[in-house]
Coordinates of N, CA and C and ligand atoms in Angstrom, one line a residue:
M1 N 0.8 -1.2 0.0 CA 0.0 0.0 0.0 C 0.9 1.3 0.0
R2 N 0.4 2.3 -0.7 CA 1.2 3.5 -0.7 C 1.1 4.2 0.6
Q3 N 2.2 4.8 1.0 CA 2.2 5.6 2.3 C 1.6 7.0 2.0
Q4 N 0.8 7.5 2.9 CA 0.2 8.8 2.7 C 1.3 9.8 3.0
F5 N 1.3 10.9 2.3 CA 2.3 12.0 2.4 C 1.6 13.3 2.7
V6 N 1.8 13.9 3.8 CA 1.2 15.3 4.1 C 2.3 16.3 4.1
A7 N 2.2 17.3 3.2 CA 3.2 18.3 3.0 C 2.7 19.7 3.2
G8 N 3.4 20.5 3.9 CA 2.9 21.9 4.1 C 3.7 22.8 3.2
N9 N 2.9 23.6 2.5 CA 3.5 24.6 1.6 C 3.3 26.0 2.2
W10 N 4.3 26.4 2.8 CA 4.2 27.7 3.6 C 4.0 28.9 2.7
K11 N 4.3 28.8 1.4 CA 4.3 29.9 0.5 C 5.2 31.0 1.1
M12 N 4.8 32.3 0.8 CA 5.7 33.4 1.3 C 5.1 33.9 2.7
H13 N 5.2 32.9 3.6 CA 4.7 33.2 5.0 C 5.8 32.8 6.0
G14 N 5.7 33.4 7.1 CA 6.6 32.9 8.2 C 7.7 34.0 8.6
G15 N 8.4 33.6 9.6 CA 9.5 34.5 10.1 C 10.2 33.6 11.1
L16 N 11.4 34.0 11.5 CA 12.2 33.1 12.4 C 11.5 32.7 13.6
A17 N 10.9 33.6 14.3 CA 10.3 33.3 15.6 C 9.0 32.4 15.4
Q18 N 8.2 32.8 14.4 CA 7.0 32.1 14.1 C 7.3 30.7 13.7
N19 N 8.3 30.5 12.8 CA 8.7 29.2 12.3 C 9.2 28.3 13.4
R20 N 9.9 28.9 14.3 CA 10.5 28.1 15.5 C 9.3 27.5 16.2
R21 N 8.3 28.3 16.5 CA 7.2 27.8 17.3 C 6.4 26.7 16.5
L22 N 6.2 27.0 15.2 CA 5.4 26.1 14.4 C 6.1 24.8 14.3
L23 N 7.4 24.8 14.0 CA 8.1 23.5 13.8 C 8.2 22.7 15.1
Q24 N 8.4 23.5 16.2 CA 8.4 22.8 17.5 C 7.0 22.2 17.8
D25 N 6.0 22.9 17.6 CA 4.6 22.4 17.8 C 4.3 21.2 17.0
V26 N 4.8 21.2 15.7 CA 4.5 20.1 14.8 C 5.3 18.9 15.3
L27 N 6.6 19.1 15.7 CA 7.3 17.9 16.1 C 6.7 17.3 17.4
V28 N 6.3 18.1 18.3 CA 5.7 17.6 19.6 C 4.4 16.9 19.2
G29 N 3.6 17.5 18.4 CA 2.3 16.9 18.0 C 2.5 15.6 17.3
L30 N 3.6 15.4 16.5 CA 3.8 14.2 15.7 C 4.4 13.1 16.5
A31 N 4.8 13.3 17.7 CA 5.4 12.3 18.5 C 4.4 11.2 18.7
G32 N 4.7 10.0 18.4 CA 3.7 8.9 18.5 C 2.9 8.7 17.3
V33 N 3.0 9.6 16.3 CA 2.2 9.4 15.1 C 3.1 8.7 14.1
S34 N 2.8 7.6 13.6 CA 3.6 6.9 12.6 C 2.8 6.5 11.4
G35 N 3.5 6.1 10.3 CA 2.8 5.6 9.2 C 2.3 6.7 8.2
V36 N 2.8 7.9 8.4 CA 2.6 9.0 7.4 C 3.9 9.8 7.2
E37 N 4.1 10.1 5.9 CA 5.3 10.9 5.6 C 4.9 12.4 5.7
V38 N 5.8 13.1 6.3 CA 5.5 14.6 6.6 C 6.6 15.4 6.1
A39 N 6.3 16.5 5.5 CA 7.4 17.5 5.1 C 6.8 18.9 5.1
V40 N 7.7 19.9 5.2 CA 7.4 21.3 5.0 C 8.2 21.9 3.9
F41 N 7.5 22.7 3.1 CA 8.2 23.5 2.0 C 8.2 24.9 2.4
V42 N 9.5 25.4 2.7 CA 9.7 26.7 3.4 C 10.3 27.6 2.4
P43 N 10.2 28.9 2.6 CA 10.9 29.9 1.8 C 12.4 29.7 1.9
F44 N 13.1 30.0 0.8 CA 14.6 29.8 0.8 C 15.3 30.2 2.1
P45 N 15.1 31.5 2.6 CA 15.9 31.9 3.7 C 15.8 31.1 4.9
Y46 N 14.7 30.3 5.0 CA 14.5 29.5 6.2 C 14.9 28.0 6.1
L47 N 15.5 27.7 5.0 CA 16.0 26.3 4.8 C 17.0 25.9 5.9
A48 N 17.9 26.8 6.3 CA 18.9 26.5 7.3 C 18.1 26.3 8.6
Q49 N 17.1 27.1 8.9 CA 16.4 26.9 10.1 C 15.6 25.6 10.1
A50 N 15.0 25.3 9.0 CA 14.3 24.0 8.9 C 15.3 22.8 9.1
Q51 N 16.4 22.9 8.5 CA 17.4 21.8 8.6 C 17.8 21.7 10.1
A52 N 18.1 22.8 10.8 CA 18.5 22.7 12.2 C 17.4 22.2 13.0
A53 N 16.2 22.5 12.8 CA 15.1 22.1 13.6 C 14.7 20.7 13.3
L54 N 14.8 20.2 12.1 CA 14.2 19.0 11.6 C 15.1 17.8 11.4
A55 N 16.4 18.1 11.3 CA 17.4 17.0 11.0 C 17.3 16.0 12.1
G56 N 17.2 14.8 11.7 CA 17.1 13.7 12.7 C 15.7 13.4 13.2
T57 N 14.7 14.2 12.7 CA 13.3 14.0 13.0 C 12.6 13.3 11.8
P58 N 11.4 12.8 12.0 CA 10.7 12.2 10.9 C 10.2 13.2 9.8
V59 N 10.3 14.5 10.1 CA 9.8 15.6 9.2 C 10.8 16.0 8.2
G60 N 10.5 15.9 7.0 CA 11.4 16.4 5.9 C 11.2 17.8 5.6
W61 N 12.0 18.4 4.7 CA 11.9 19.8 4.3 C 12.3 20.0 2.9
G62 N 11.9 21.0 2.3 CA 12.2 21.3 0.9 C 11.9 22.7 0.6
A63 N 12.2 23.1 -0.7 CA 11.9 24.4 -1.2 C 10.7 24.4 -2.1
Q64 N 10.3 25.6 -2.4 CA 9.0 25.7 -3.2 C 9.2 25.9 -4.7
T65 N 10.4 26.0 -5.1 CA 10.7 26.0 -6.5 C 12.2 25.8 -6.6
V66 N 12.8 25.7 -7.8 CA 14.2 25.6 -8.0 C 14.5 26.0 -9.4
N67 N 15.7 26.5 -9.7 CA 16.1 26.8 -11.0 C 16.7 25.5 -11.7
E68 N 16.5 25.4 -13.0 CA 16.9 24.2 -13.7 C 18.4 24.1 -14.0
H69 N 19.1 25.3 -13.9 CA 20.5 25.4 -14.3 C 21.4 25.0 -13.1
P70 N 22.6 24.5 -13.4 CA 23.4 24.1 -12.2 C 24.0 25.3 -11.5
Q71 N 24.3 26.4 -12.3 CA 24.8 27.6 -11.7 C 24.8 28.6 -12.8
G72 N 25.2 29.9 -12.5 CA 25.4 30.8 -13.6 C 24.8 32.2 -13.2
A73 N 24.7 33.0 -14.3 CA 24.2 34.4 -14.1 C 22.6 34.4 -14.2
Y74 N 22.0 33.9 -13.0 CA 20.6 33.9 -12.9 C 20.2 34.6 -11.6
T75 N 20.3 35.9 -11.6 CA 20.1 36.6 -10.4 C 18.8 36.3 -9.7
G76 N 18.9 36.0 -8.5 CA 17.7 35.7 -7.7 C 17.3 34.2 -7.6
E77 N 18.0 33.4 -8.4 CA 17.6 32.0 -8.5 C 18.4 31.1 -7.6
V78 N 17.9 29.9 -7.4 CA 18.6 28.9 -6.5 C 18.6 27.6 -7.2
S79 N 19.8 26.9 -7.1 CA 20.0 25.7 -7.8 C 19.7 24.5 -7.0
V80 N 19.6 23.3 -7.6 CA 19.4 22.0 -6.9 C 20.5 21.8 -5.9
A81 N 21.8 22.0 -6.4 CA 22.9 21.8 -5.5 C 22.8 22.6 -4.2
M82 N 22.3 23.9 -4.4 CA 22.2 24.7 -3.2 C 21.1 24.1 -2.2
L83 N 20.1 23.6 -2.8 CA 19.1 22.9 -1.9 C 19.7 21.7 -1.2
R84 N 20.5 21.0 -1.9 CA 21.2 19.8 -1.4 C 22.1 20.2 -0.2
D85 N 22.7 21.4 -0.3 CA 23.6 21.9 0.7 C 22.8 22.1 2.0
F86 N 21.5 22.3 2.0 CA 20.7 22.3 3.2 C 19.9 21.1 3.4
A87 N 20.4 20.0 2.8 CA 19.9 18.7 3.0 C 18.4 18.5 2.7
C88 N 17.9 19.3 1.8 CA 16.5 19.2 1.3 C 16.4 17.8 0.7
R89 N 15.2 17.2 1.0 CA 14.9 15.9 0.4 C 14.0 16.1 -0.8
Y90 N 13.2 17.2 -0.7 CA 12.1 17.5 -1.7 C 12.2 18.9 -2.3
V91 N 11.5 19.1 -3.4 CA 11.2 20.4 -3.9 C 9.9 20.4 -4.6
L92 N 9.1 21.5 -4.5 CA 7.9 21.6 -5.3 C 8.3 22.1 -6.7
V93 N 7.7 21.6 -7.7 CA 7.9 22.3 -9.0 C 6.5 22.4 -9.7
G94 N 6.4 23.6 -10.4 CA 5.2 23.8 -11.1 C 3.9 24.1 -10.3
H95 N 4.1 24.7 -9.1 CA 3.0 25.1 -8.4 C 2.2 26.1 -9.2
S96 N 0.9 26.1 -9.1 CA 0.1 27.0 -10.0 C 0.4 28.5 -9.8
E97 N 0.9 28.9 -8.6 CA 1.3 30.3 -8.5 C 2.6 30.6 -9.3
R98 N 3.4 29.6 -9.3 CA 4.6 29.7 -10.2 C 4.2 29.8 -11.7
R99 N 3.3 29.0 -12.0 CA 2.9 29.0 -13.4 C 2.2 30.3 -13.8
A100 N 1.2 30.7 -12.9 CA 0.4 31.8 -13.3 C 1.1 33.2 -13.0
I101 N 1.7 33.3 -11.9 CA 2.3 34.6 -11.6 C 3.7 34.8 -12.2
F102 N 4.5 33.7 -12.2 CA 5.8 33.8 -12.7 C 6.1 33.2 -14.1
G103 N 4.9 32.9 -14.7 CA 5.0 32.6 -16.1 C 5.7 31.3 -16.5
E104 N 5.7 30.3 -15.5 CA 6.4 29.0 -15.8 C 5.5 28.2 -16.7
S105 N 6.1 27.8 -17.9 CA 5.3 27.0 -18.9 C 5.5 25.5 -18.5
D106 N 4.7 24.7 -19.1 CA 4.8 23.2 -18.9 C 6.3 22.8 -19.2
A107 N 6.9 23.4 -20.3 CA 8.2 23.0 -20.7 C 9.2 23.4 -19.6
A108 N 9.1 24.6 -19.1 CA 10.0 25.1 -18.0 C 9.8 24.3 -16.8
V109 N 8.6 23.9 -16.4 CA 8.4 23.1 -15.2 C 9.1 21.7 -15.5
A110 N 9.0 21.2 -16.7 CA 9.6 19.9 -17.0 C 11.1 20.0 -16.8
E111 N 11.7 21.1 -17.1 CA 13.2 21.2 -17.0 C 13.5 21.2 -15.5
K112 N 12.7 21.9 -14.7 CA 13.0 22.0 -13.2 C 12.8 20.6 -12.6
F113 N 11.8 19.9 -13.1 CA 11.5 18.5 -12.6 C 12.7 17.6 -12.9
A114 N 13.2 17.7 -14.1 CA 14.3 16.9 -14.6 C 15.6 17.2 -13.8
A115 N 15.8 18.5 -13.5 CA 17.0 18.9 -12.8 C 16.9 18.4 -11.4
A116 N 15.8 18.5 -10.8 CA 15.6 18.1 -9.4 C 15.9 16.6 -9.3
L117 N 15.3 15.8 -10.2 CA 15.5 14.4 -10.2 C 17.0 14.0 -10.4
A118 N 17.6 14.7 -11.4 CA 19.0 14.4 -11.7 C 19.9 14.7 -10.5
G119 N 19.5 15.7 -9.7 CA 20.3 16.1 -8.5 C 19.9 15.4 -7.3
G120 N 19.0 14.4 -7.4 CA 18.8 13.5 -6.2 C 17.7 14.0 -5.3
L121 N 16.9 15.1 -5.7 CA 15.8 15.5 -4.9 C 14.6 14.7 -5.3
R122 N 13.6 14.7 -4.5 CA 12.3 14.1 -4.8 C 11.3 15.2 -5.1
P123 N 11.1 15.5 -6.4 CA 10.3 16.6 -6.8 C 8.8 16.3 -6.6
V124 N 8.0 17.3 -6.2 CA 6.6 17.2 -6.2 C 6.0 18.0 -7.3
L125 N 5.6 17.3 -8.4 CA 5.1 18.0 -9.6 C 3.7 18.4 -9.4
C126 N 3.4 19.7 -9.4 CA 2.0 20.2 -9.2 C 1.3 20.4 -10.5
V127 N 0.1 19.9 -10.6 CA -0.7 20.1 -11.8 C -2.1 20.5 -11.4
G128 N -2.8 21.0 -12.3 CA -4.2 21.4 -12.0 C -4.8 22.4 -12.9
E129 N -6.1 22.4 -13.0 CA -6.8 23.3 -14.0 C -7.4 24.5 -13.3
T130 N -7.5 25.6 -14.1 CA -8.2 26.8 -13.6 C -9.7 26.6 -13.6
L131 N -10.4 27.5 -13.0 CA -11.9 27.4 -13.0 C -12.4 27.5 -14.4
D132 N -11.9 28.4 -15.2 CA -12.3 28.5 -16.6 C -12.1 27.2 -17.4
Q133 N -11.0 26.6 -17.2 CA -10.7 25.3 -17.8 C -11.7 24.3 -17.4
R134 N -12.0 24.2 -16.1 CA -12.9 23.2 -15.6 C -14.3 23.4 -16.2
E135 N -14.7 24.7 -16.2 CA -16.1 25.0 -16.7 C -16.1 24.7 -18.2
A136 N -15.0 24.8 -18.9 CA -15.0 24.5 -20.3 C -14.8 23.0 -20.6
G137 N -14.8 22.2 -19.5 CA -14.7 20.8 -19.7 C -13.3 20.3 -20.1
Q138 N -12.3 21.2 -19.8 CA -10.9 20.9 -20.2 C -10.0 20.3 -19.1
T139 N -10.6 20.0 -18.0 CA -9.8 19.5 -16.8 C -8.9 18.4 -17.2
A140 N -9.4 17.3 -17.8 CA -8.6 16.1 -18.1 C -7.5 16.4 -19.1
A141 N -7.8 17.2 -20.1 CA -6.8 17.5 -21.1 C -5.7 18.4 -20.5
V142 N -6.0 19.4 -19.7 CA -5.0 20.3 -19.1 C -4.1 19.5 -18.2
V143 N -4.7 18.7 -17.3 CA -3.8 18.0 -16.4 C -3.0 16.9 -17.1
A144 N -3.6 16.3 -18.1 CA -2.8 15.3 -18.9 C -1.6 16.0 -19.6
A145 N -1.8 17.2 -20.1 CA -0.7 17.8 -20.8 C 0.4 18.3 -19.9
Q146 N 0.0 18.7 -18.7 CA 1.0 19.1 -17.7 C 1.8 17.9 -17.3
L147 N 1.2 16.8 -17.1 CA 1.9 15.6 -16.6 C 2.7 15.1 -17.8
D148 N 2.2 15.1 -19.0 CA 2.9 14.6 -20.1 C 4.2 15.3 -20.4
A149 N 4.1 16.6 -20.2 CA 5.4 17.4 -20.5 C 6.5 16.9 -19.6
A150 N 6.2 16.6 -18.3 CA 7.2 16.2 -17.4 C 7.6 14.7 -17.7
L151 N 6.6 13.9 -18.0 CA 6.9 12.5 -18.3 C 7.7 12.3 -19.6
Q152 N 7.4 13.1 -20.6 CA 8.2 13.0 -21.8 C 9.7 13.5 -21.6
R153 N 9.8 14.4 -20.7 CA 11.2 14.9 -20.4 C 12.1 14.0 -19.7
V154 N 11.5 13.3 -18.7 CA 12.3 12.4 -17.8 C 12.1 10.9 -18.0
G155 N 11.1 10.5 -18.7 CA 10.8 9.1 -18.9 C 10.0 8.6 -17.6
V156 N 9.2 7.6 -17.9 CA 8.3 7.1 -16.8 C 9.1 6.5 -15.6
A157 N 10.2 5.9 -15.8 CA 10.9 5.2 -14.7 C 11.3 6.2 -13.7
A158 N 11.7 7.5 -14.1 CA 12.1 8.5 -13.1 C 11.0 8.9 -12.2
L159 N 9.8 8.6 -12.6 CA 8.6 9.0 -11.7 C 8.6 8.1 -10.4
A160 N 9.4 7.1 -10.4 CA 9.5 6.3 -9.2 C 10.1 7.1 -8.0
N161 N 10.8 8.2 -8.4 CA 11.5 9.1 -7.4 C 10.8 10.4 -7.3
A162 N 9.5 10.5 -7.7 CA 8.8 11.7 -7.7 C 7.4 11.6 -7.1
V163 N 6.8 12.7 -6.9 CA 5.4 12.7 -6.3 C 4.6 13.7 -7.2
V164 N 3.3 13.4 -7.4 CA 2.5 14.3 -8.2 C 1.5 14.9 -7.2
A165 N 1.2 16.2 -7.3 CA 0.2 16.9 -6.5 C -0.9 17.4 -7.5
Y166 N -2.1 17.0 -7.3 CA -3.2 17.6 -8.1 C -3.8 18.7 -7.3
E167 N -3.7 19.9 -7.8 CA -4.2 21.1 -7.1 C -5.1 21.9 -8.1
P168 N -6.4 21.7 -8.0 CA -7.3 22.5 -8.9 C -7.1 24.0 -8.5
V169 N -6.7 24.9 -9.4 CA -6.4 26.2 -9.1 C -7.5 26.9 -8.4
W170 N -8.8 26.6 -8.8 CA -9.9 27.3 -8.2 C -10.2 26.9 -6.7
A171 N -9.5 25.9 -6.3 CA -9.6 25.4 -4.9 C -8.5 25.9 -4.0
I172 N -7.5 26.6 -4.6 CA -6.3 27.0 -3.8 C -6.6 28.3 -3.1
G173 N -6.6 28.2 -1.7 CA -6.7 29.4 -1.0 C -8.1 30.1 -1.0
T174 N -9.0 29.3 -1.6 CA -10.4 29.9 -1.8 C -11.4 29.4 -0.7
G175 N -11.0 28.3 0.0 CA -11.9 27.7 0.9 C -12.9 26.8 0.1
R176 N -12.7 26.7 -1.2 CA -13.6 25.9 -2.0 C -12.8 24.6 -2.4
T177 N -13.1 23.5 -1.7 CA -12.4 22.3 -2.0 C -13.0 21.5 -3.1
A178 N -12.2 20.8 -3.9 CA -12.9 19.8 -4.8 C -13.6 18.8 -3.9
S179 N -14.7 18.2 -4.4 CA -15.3 17.2 -3.6 C -14.4 15.9 -3.7
P180 N -14.6 15.0 -2.8 CA -13.7 13.8 -2.8 C -13.9 13.1 -4.2
E181 N -15.1 13.1 -4.7 CA -15.3 12.5 -6.0 C -14.7 13.2 -7.2
Q182 N -14.8 14.5 -7.1 CA -14.1 15.3 -8.2 C -12.6 15.1 -8.2
A183 N -12.0 15.1 -7.0 CA -10.6 14.9 -6.8 C -10.2 13.5 -7.3
Q184 N -10.9 12.5 -6.8 CA -10.6 11.1 -7.1 C -10.6 10.9 -8.6
E185 N -11.6 11.5 -9.3 CA -11.7 11.3 -10.8 C -10.4 11.8 -11.4
V186 N -9.8 12.9 -11.0 CA -8.6 13.4 -11.6 C -7.4 12.5 -11.2
H187 N -7.4 12.2 -9.9 CA -6.3 11.3 -9.4 C -6.2 10.0 -10.2
A188 N -7.4 9.4 -10.4 CA -7.4 8.1 -11.1 C -7.0 8.3 -12.5
A189 N -7.3 9.5 -13.1 CA -6.9 9.7 -14.5 C -5.4 9.9 -14.6
I190 N -4.8 10.6 -13.6 CA -3.3 10.7 -13.5 C -2.7 9.4 -13.4
R191 N -3.2 8.5 -12.5 CA -2.6 7.2 -12.3 C -2.7 6.4 -13.6
A192 N -3.9 6.5 -14.3 CA -4.1 5.7 -15.5 C -3.1 6.2 -16.6
Q193 N -2.9 7.5 -16.6 CA -1.9 8.0 -17.6 C -0.5 7.4 -17.4
V194 N -0.1 7.4 -16.2 CA 1.2 6.9 -15.8 C 1.2 5.4 -16.1
A195 N 0.1 4.7 -15.8 CA 0.0 3.2 -16.0 C 0.1 2.9 -17.4
G196 N -0.3 3.8 -18.3 CA -0.2 3.6 -19.7 C 1.3 3.4 -20.1
A197 N 2.2 4.0 -19.4 CA 3.6 3.8 -19.7 C 4.3 2.8 -18.8
D198 N 3.8 2.7 -17.5 CA 4.4 1.7 -16.6 C 3.5 1.4 -15.4
A199 N 2.9 0.3 -15.4 CA 1.8 0.0 -14.4 C 2.4 0.0 -13.0
Q200 N 3.6 -0.5 -12.9 CA 4.2 -0.6 -11.5 C 4.5 0.7 -10.9
V201 N 5.1 1.6 -11.8 CA 5.4 2.9 -11.3 C 4.1 3.6 -10.9
A202 N 3.1 3.4 -11.7 CA 1.8 4.1 -11.4 C 1.2 3.6 -10.1
E203 N 1.3 2.3 -9.9 CA 0.8 1.8 -8.6 C 1.5 2.3 -7.4
R204 N 2.7 2.6 -7.5 CA 3.5 3.1 -6.4 C 3.5 4.6 -6.2
L205 N 3.0 5.3 -7.3 CA 3.1 6.8 -7.3 C 2.2 7.4 -6.2
Q206 N 2.8 8.3 -5.4 CA 2.0 9.1 -4.5 C 1.4 10.3 -5.2
I207 N 0.1 10.4 -5.2 CA -0.6 11.5 -5.8 C -1.3 12.3 -4.7
L208 N -0.9 13.5 -4.4 CA -1.4 14.3 -3.3 C -2.5 15.2 -3.9
Y209 N -3.5 15.5 -3.0 CA -4.5 16.5 -3.3 C -4.1 17.8 -2.6
G210 N -4.3 18.9 -3.3 CA -4.1 20.2 -2.7 C -5.2 21.2 -3.1
G211 N -5.5 22.1 -2.2 CA -6.6 23.1 -2.5 C -7.6 23.1 -1.4
S212 N -7.3 24.0 -0.4 CA -8.2 24.2 0.8 C -8.4 22.9 1.5
M213 N -7.4 22.1 1.6 CA -7.6 20.9 2.5 C -7.4 21.4 4.0
K214 N -8.3 20.9 4.8 CA -8.4 21.4 6.2 C -8.7 20.2 7.0
P215 N -8.6 20.3 8.4 CA -9.0 19.2 9.2 C -10.4 18.7 9.0
Q216 N -11.3 19.7 8.6 CA -12.7 19.3 8.4 C -13.0 18.5 7.2
N217 N -12.1 18.6 6.2 CA -12.4 17.8 4.9 C -11.3 16.8 4.6
A218 N -10.3 16.8 5.4 CA -9.1 15.9 5.1 C -9.5 14.4 5.0
A219 N -10.2 14.0 6.1 CA -10.5 12.5 6.2 C -11.2 12.0 4.9
E220 N -12.2 12.7 4.5 CA -13.0 12.2 3.4 C -12.2 12.3 2.0
L221 N -11.4 13.3 1.9 CA -10.5 13.3 0.7 C -9.5 12.2 0.8
L222 N -8.9 12.0 1.9 CA -7.8 11.0 2.0 C -8.3 9.6 2.0
A223 N -9.6 9.4 2.2 CA -10.2 8.1 2.1 C -10.3 7.6 0.7
M224 N -10.2 8.5 -0.3 CA -10.4 8.1 -1.7 C -9.2 7.2 -2.1
P225 N -9.5 6.2 -3.0 CA -8.5 5.2 -3.3 C -7.2 5.8 -3.9
D226 N -7.3 6.8 -4.7 CA -6.2 7.3 -5.4 C -5.6 8.6 -4.9
I227 N -6.1 9.0 -3.7 CA -5.5 10.2 -3.0 C -4.6 9.7 -1.9
D228 N -3.3 10.1 -2.1 CA -2.3 9.5 -1.2 C -1.7 10.6 -0.3
G229 N -2.4 11.6 0.0 CA -1.9 12.6 0.9 C -2.4 14.0 0.5
G230 N -1.8 15.0 1.1 CA -2.2 16.4 0.8 C -1.1 17.3 0.7
L231 N -1.2 18.3 -0.1 CA -0.3 19.5 -0.1 C -1.1 20.6 0.5
I232 N -0.7 21.1 1.6 CA -1.5 22.0 2.4 C -0.9 23.4 2.5
G233 N -1.7 24.4 2.1 CA -1.2 25.7 2.1 C -1.6 26.3 3.5
G234 N -2.7 27.1 3.5 CA -3.1 27.8 4.7 C -3.1 27.0 6.0
A235 N -3.6 25.8 5.9 CA -3.7 25.1 7.2 C -2.4 24.6 7.6
S236 N -1.4 24.6 6.8 CA 0.0 24.2 7.3 C 0.6 25.2 8.2
L237 N 0.1 26.4 8.2 CA 0.7 27.5 9.1 C 0.1 27.4 10.5
V238 N -0.9 26.6 10.7 CA -1.5 26.5 12.0 C -1.2 25.1 12.5
A239 N -0.3 25.0 13.5 CA 0.2 23.6 13.9 C -0.9 22.6 14.2
N240 N -2.0 23.0 14.9 CA -3.0 22.1 15.2 C -3.8 21.6 14.0
D241 N -4.0 22.5 13.0 CA -4.6 22.1 11.8 C -3.8 21.1 11.0
F242 N -2.5 21.5 10.9 CA -1.6 20.6 10.1 C -1.5 19.3 10.8
L243 N -1.4 19.3 12.1 CA -1.3 18.0 12.8 C -2.6 17.2 12.6
A244 N -3.7 17.8 12.6 CA -5.0 17.1 12.5 C -5.0 16.4 11.1
I245 N -4.5 17.1 10.1 CA -4.5 16.5 8.8 C -3.5 15.3 8.7
C246 N -2.4 15.5 9.4 CA -1.4 14.4 9.4 C -2.0 13.2 10.1
R247 N -2.8 13.4 11.2 CA -3.4 12.3 11.9 C -4.5 11.6 11.0
A248 N -5.2 12.4 10.2 CA -6.2 11.9 9.3 C -5.6 11.0 8.2
A249 N -4.3 11.2 8.0 CA -3.7 10.5 6.9 C -3.1 9.2 7.3
V250 N -3.1 8.9 8.6 CA -2.6 7.6 9.1 C -3.5 6.5 8.6
R251 N -3.0 5.5 8.0 CA -3.8 4.4 7.5 C -3.7 3.2 8.3
Ligands
PGA301 P1 -4.3 26.0 0.3 O1 -3.1 26.0 -0.7 O2 -4.3 24.8 1.1 O3 -4.2 27.3 1.1 O4 -5.5 26.1 -0.6 C1 -2.6 24.8 -1.3 C2 -1.4 25.0 -2.2 O5 -1.4 26.0 -2.9 O6 -0.5 24.2 -2.2

């Protein structure tokens, strides 16, 4: 059975003092909780803090994006090797905010995904449709194209070292969650698409749901057969909410 994975995406939130309390509370609350993989995706400046607080604990950490180049004149950017210097295990790639606000195309996301894999990180590839796309009946096609761009770039075998997160854009930060059935339908389609290339890789692939996942709706989403965890934004900033979701993920 696939292990559930609950990941907090802090986005551009936090501060040294606030993070210290949050990480401490999460570690204390997770004592005695086993059977769920947990990680936090923190802003770059706090990677050292996350490493110091979390090294040797069951909670992993990572960054929210990465540049695909190994080094060079890319002012403001951060490489895979730099993330490795802070012992990151994971990195998010292709979050919808990166795609929409920072103009990352499917092809650019695929390059980041490939660089992360090549550098030994476990990338979480985010995919998902906008409200307009859903209403136009394009959900399946949009998600399939986003996934396909990454798949074509790295090959299906590499997906054994990656995670996919389905995050409908209309559900992110809006309080409007996909219903368990709506999410399951897309998760099943993602798994089927991967299975078309390699059934074993598909069977093992963790596919997370993201978009207003909260303690109140986590259990019913996580109970769906193809939902293997959550990528949590707002609720990951509140220790008790994040912990409640982690507990709901224990199978
Ligand atoms: P949300 O964000 O939980 O605040 O909706 C999820 C995400 O963007 O990863």
